[in-house]
Amino acid sequence: MQVMQILKNKGEMEVFTVAPDMKLSEVVALLSSKRIGAVIVSQDGETVDGIVSERDVVREIARRGADCLVMTASDVMTRDVKHCAPMDSTEEVMSLMTEGRFRHMPVRENGKMVGVISIGDVVKARLNELHMEKESLQGMIMGN
């Protein structure tokens, strides 16, 4: 299965982005209201400057306490953001996410962001793929 199929299955293609100067308190409010685990930091809404995840927020709260909530997204974002392309396979993406120990990955095509996938999206897709393979094999064994 390819990343583009994961995006199609998700249905919602909206990518939540925040400006680099957005206060962390506003980023946290967005994460909570949208029930998402990360937002892309982007000056123009199309390119990736960084990513702010729940882990980034927790790390800063542990370091600085509640005072960090006045910091900006660019102050706390992860800058070295790995990305994938729509034609990448779930196996490739799962491997990258597992090795890099991150849970969200922007999907880029022709230099523009076209979506974001999570490790949950990838695992769900892979489980569906394995289920279909199992059904196929059982059908072949049973002569269906």
mmCIF file of C-alpha atoms in Angstrom:
data_model
loop_
_atom_site.group_PDB
_atom_site.id
_atom_site.type_symbol
_atom_site.label_atom_id
_atom_site.label_comp_id
_atom_site.label_asym_id
_atom_site.label_seq_id
_atom_site.Cartn_x
_atom_site.Cartn_y
_atom_site.Cartn_z
ATOM 1 C CA MET A 1 0.000 0.000 0.000
ATOM 2 C CA GLN A 2 1.144 3.517 -0.717
ATOM 3 C CA VAL A 3 0.872 6.724 1.293
ATOM 4 C CA MET A 4 -1.616 8.214 -1.192
ATOM 5 C CA GLN A 5 -4.032 5.387 -0.359
ATOM 6 C CA ILE A 6 -3.725 6.197 3.339
ATOM 7 C CA LEU A 7 -4.557 9.839 2.599
ATOM 8 C CA LYS A 8 -7.563 8.822 0.480
ATOM 9 C CA ASN A 9 -8.807 6.482 3.216
ATOM 10 C CA LYS A 10 -8.496 9.225 5.829
ATOM 11 C CA GLY A 11 -10.838 11.304 3.713
ATOM 12 C CA GLU A 12 -9.960 14.540 5.457
ATOM 13 C CA MET A 13 -7.001 16.103 3.698
ATOM 14 C CA GLU A 14 -6.792 19.171 5.934
ATOM 15 C CA VAL A 15 -3.328 19.901 7.236
ATOM 16 C CA PHE A 16 -3.267 21.979 10.389
ATOM 17 C CA THR A 17 -0.513 24.555 10.211
ATOM 18 C CA VAL A 18 0.546 27.324 12.552
ATOM 19 C CA ALA A 19 2.681 30.385 11.981
ATOM 20 C CA PRO A 20 6.176 30.303 13.480
ATOM 21 C CA ASP A 21 5.299 33.205 15.799
ATOM 22 C CA MET A 22 2.141 31.592 17.235
ATOM 23 C CA LYS A 23 2.286 31.310 21.039
ATOM 24 C CA LEU A 24 2.664 27.800 22.410
ATOM 25 C CA SER A 25 -0.525 28.297 24.460
ATOM 26 C CA GLU A 26 -2.415 28.781 21.168
ATOM 27 C CA VAL A 27 -0.727 25.738 19.636
ATOM 28 C CA VAL A 28 -1.798 23.646 22.643
ATOM 29 C CA ALA A 29 -5.370 24.936 22.330
ATOM 30 C CA LEU A 30 -5.407 23.942 18.631
ATOM 31 C CA LEU A 31 -4.022 20.465 19.365
ATOM 32 C CA SER A 32 -6.726 19.988 21.986
ATOM 33 C CA SER A 33 -9.651 21.395 20.007
ATOM 34 C CA LYS A 34 -8.824 19.410 16.860
ATOM 35 C CA ARG A 35 -7.869 16.276 18.823
ATOM 36 C CA ILE A 36 -4.573 15.947 16.960
ATOM 37 C CA GLY A 37 -1.065 15.119 18.124
ATOM 38 C CA ALA A 38 0.980 17.553 16.047
ATOM 39 C CA VAL A 39 0.808 20.662 13.871
ATOM 40 C CA ILE A 40 3.048 21.746 11.053
ATOM 41 C CA VAL A 41 4.865 25.044 11.527
ATOM 42 C CA SER A 42 4.762 26.880 8.222
ATOM 43 C CA GLN A 43 5.215 30.478 7.190
ATOM 44 C CA ASP A 44 3.169 30.032 4.016
ATOM 45 C CA GLY A 45 0.947 27.010 4.767
ATOM 46 C CA GLU A 46 2.586 24.951 2.024
ATOM 47 C CA THR A 47 6.170 24.371 3.097
ATOM 48 C CA VAL A 48 7.385 22.744 6.302
ATOM 49 C CA ASP A 49 9.484 24.905 8.628
ATOM 50 C CA GLY A 50 9.049 22.499 11.535
ATOM 51 C CA ILE A 51 6.569 20.478 13.555
ATOM 52 C CA VAL A 52 5.238 20.873 17.088
ATOM 53 C CA SER A 53 4.016 17.664 18.674
ATOM 54 C CA GLU A 54 2.609 16.820 22.073
ATOM 55 C CA ARG A 55 6.069 15.500 22.955
ATOM 56 C CA ASP A 56 7.646 18.879 22.167
ATOM 57 C CA VAL A 57 5.131 20.581 24.457
ATOM 58 C CA VAL A 58 5.699 18.123 27.305
ATOM 59 C CA ARG A 59 9.471 18.460 26.941
ATOM 60 C CA GLU A 60 9.280 22.249 27.244
ATOM 61 C CA ILE A 61 6.895 22.119 30.202
ATOM 62 C CA ALA A 62 9.315 19.756 31.950
ATOM 63 C CA ARG A 63 12.235 22.126 31.250
ATOM 64 C CA ARG A 64 10.627 25.512 31.878
ATOM 65 C CA GLY A 65 7.264 24.925 33.522
ATOM 66 C CA ALA A 66 4.150 26.808 32.480
ATOM 67 C CA ASP A 67 6.281 29.814 31.501
ATOM 68 C CA CYS A 68 6.989 28.055 28.206
ATOM 69 C CA LEU A 69 3.419 28.697 27.080
ATOM 70 C CA VAL A 70 4.402 32.242 26.063
ATOM 71 C CA MET A 71 7.156 30.909 23.801
ATOM 72 C CA THR A 72 6.492 30.652 20.074
ATOM 73 C CA ALA A 73 6.012 27.598 17.893
ATOM 74 C CA SER A 74 9.405 28.223 16.278
ATOM 75 C CA ASP A 75 11.047 28.232 19.732
ATOM 76 C CA VAL A 76 9.958 24.680 20.501
ATOM 77 C CA MET A 77 9.423 23.036 17.106
ATOM 78 C CA THR A 78 11.368 20.090 15.795
ATOM 79 C CA ARG A 79 13.298 21.515 12.861
ATOM 80 C CA ASP A 80 14.612 18.389 11.149
ATOM 81 C CA VAL A 81 11.280 17.068 9.904
ATOM 82 C CA LYS A 82 11.283 13.878 7.868
ATOM 83 C CA HIS A 83 8.691 13.691 5.133
ATOM 84 C CA CYS A 84 7.389 11.167 2.651
ATOM 85 C CA ALA A 85 5.844 11.216 -0.808
ATOM 86 C CA PRO A 86 2.447 9.894 -1.929
ATOM 87 C CA MET A 87 4.111 7.021 -3.804
ATOM 88 C CA ASP A 88 6.107 5.794 -0.766
ATOM 89 C CA SER A 89 5.084 2.434 0.665
ATOM 90 C CA THR A 90 3.630 1.878 4.118
ATOM 91 C CA GLU A 91 6.590 -0.363 4.924
ATOM 92 C CA GLU A 92 9.090 2.415 4.121
ATOM 93 C CA VAL A 93 7.179 4.993 6.133
ATOM 94 C CA MET A 94 6.615 2.670 9.089
ATOM 95 C CA SER A 95 10.322 1.884 9.174
ATOM 96 C CA LEU A 96 11.303 5.581 9.078
ATOM 97 C CA MET A 97 8.844 6.486 11.827
ATOM 98 C CA THR A 98 9.898 3.596 14.045
ATOM 99 C CA GLU A 99 13.627 4.197 13.608
ATOM 100 C CA GLY A 100 13.262 7.959 14.079
ATOM 101 C CA ARG A 101 10.876 7.571 17.018
ATOM 102 C CA PHE A 102 8.344 10.084 15.710
ATOM 103 C CA ARG A 103 4.621 9.708 15.148
ATOM 104 C CA HIS A 104 3.682 12.291 12.521
ATOM 105 C CA MET A 105 5.015 12.800 9.020
ATOM 106 C CA PRO A 106 4.150 15.411 6.407
ATOM 107 C CA VAL A 107 3.438 14.132 2.908
ATOM 108 C CA ARG A 108 4.961 16.309 0.201
ATOM 109 C CA GLU A 109 4.500 16.313 -3.535
ATOM 110 C CA ASN A 110 6.317 18.717 -5.844
ATOM 111 C CA GLY A 111 7.639 20.612 -2.821
ATOM 112 C CA LYS A 112 4.167 21.224 -1.352
ATOM 113 C CA MET A 113 2.500 19.605 1.608
ATOM 114 C CA VAL A 114 -0.473 17.476 0.574
ATOM 115 C CA GLY A 115 -1.213 15.818 3.900
ATOM 116 C CA VAL A 116 0.057 14.510 7.202
ATOM 117 C CA ILE A 117 -0.003 10.890 8.308
ATOM 118 C CA SER A 118 0.427 9.446 11.759
ATOM 119 C CA ILE A 119 1.871 6.137 12.853
ATOM 120 C CA GLY A 120 -1.707 5.168 13.725
ATOM 121 C CA ASP A 121 -2.774 5.793 10.121
ATOM 122 C CA VAL A 122 0.112 3.662 8.862
ATOM 123 C CA VAL A 123 -0.539 0.804 11.294
ATOM 124 C CA LYS A 124 -4.251 0.815 10.447
ATOM 125 C CA ALA A 125 -3.459 0.676 6.717
ATOM 126 C CA ARG A 126 -0.955 -2.122 7.208
ATOM 127 C CA LEU A 127 -3.405 -4.146 9.323
ATOM 128 C CA ASN A 128 -6.077 -3.744 6.628
ATOM 129 C CA GLU A 129 -3.570 -4.865 4.023
ATOM 130 C CA LEU A 130 -2.628 -7.939 6.067
ATOM 131 C CA HIS A 131 -6.299 -8.782 6.619
ATOM 132 C CA MET A 132 -6.963 -8.677 2.865
ATOM 133 C CA GLU A 133 -3.918 -10.876 2.209
ATOM 134 C CA LYS A 134 -5.116 -13.354 4.828
ATOM 135 C CA GLU A 135 -8.598 -13.484 3.297
ATOM 136 C CA SER A 136 -7.086 -14.026 -0.146
ATOM 137 C CA LEU A 137 -4.855 -16.838 1.031
ATOM 138 C CA GLN A 138 -7.708 -18.515 2.899
ATOM 139 C CA GLY A 139 -9.816 -18.284 -0.240
ATOM 140 C CA MET A 140 -7.061 -19.889 -2.298
ATOM 141 C CA ILE A 141 -6.623 -22.704 0.233
ATOM 142 C CA MET A 142 -10.361 -23.347 0.412
ATOM 143 C CA GLY A 143 -10.632 -23.274 -3.387
ATOM 144 C CA ASN A 144 -12.800 -20.137 -3.534
#
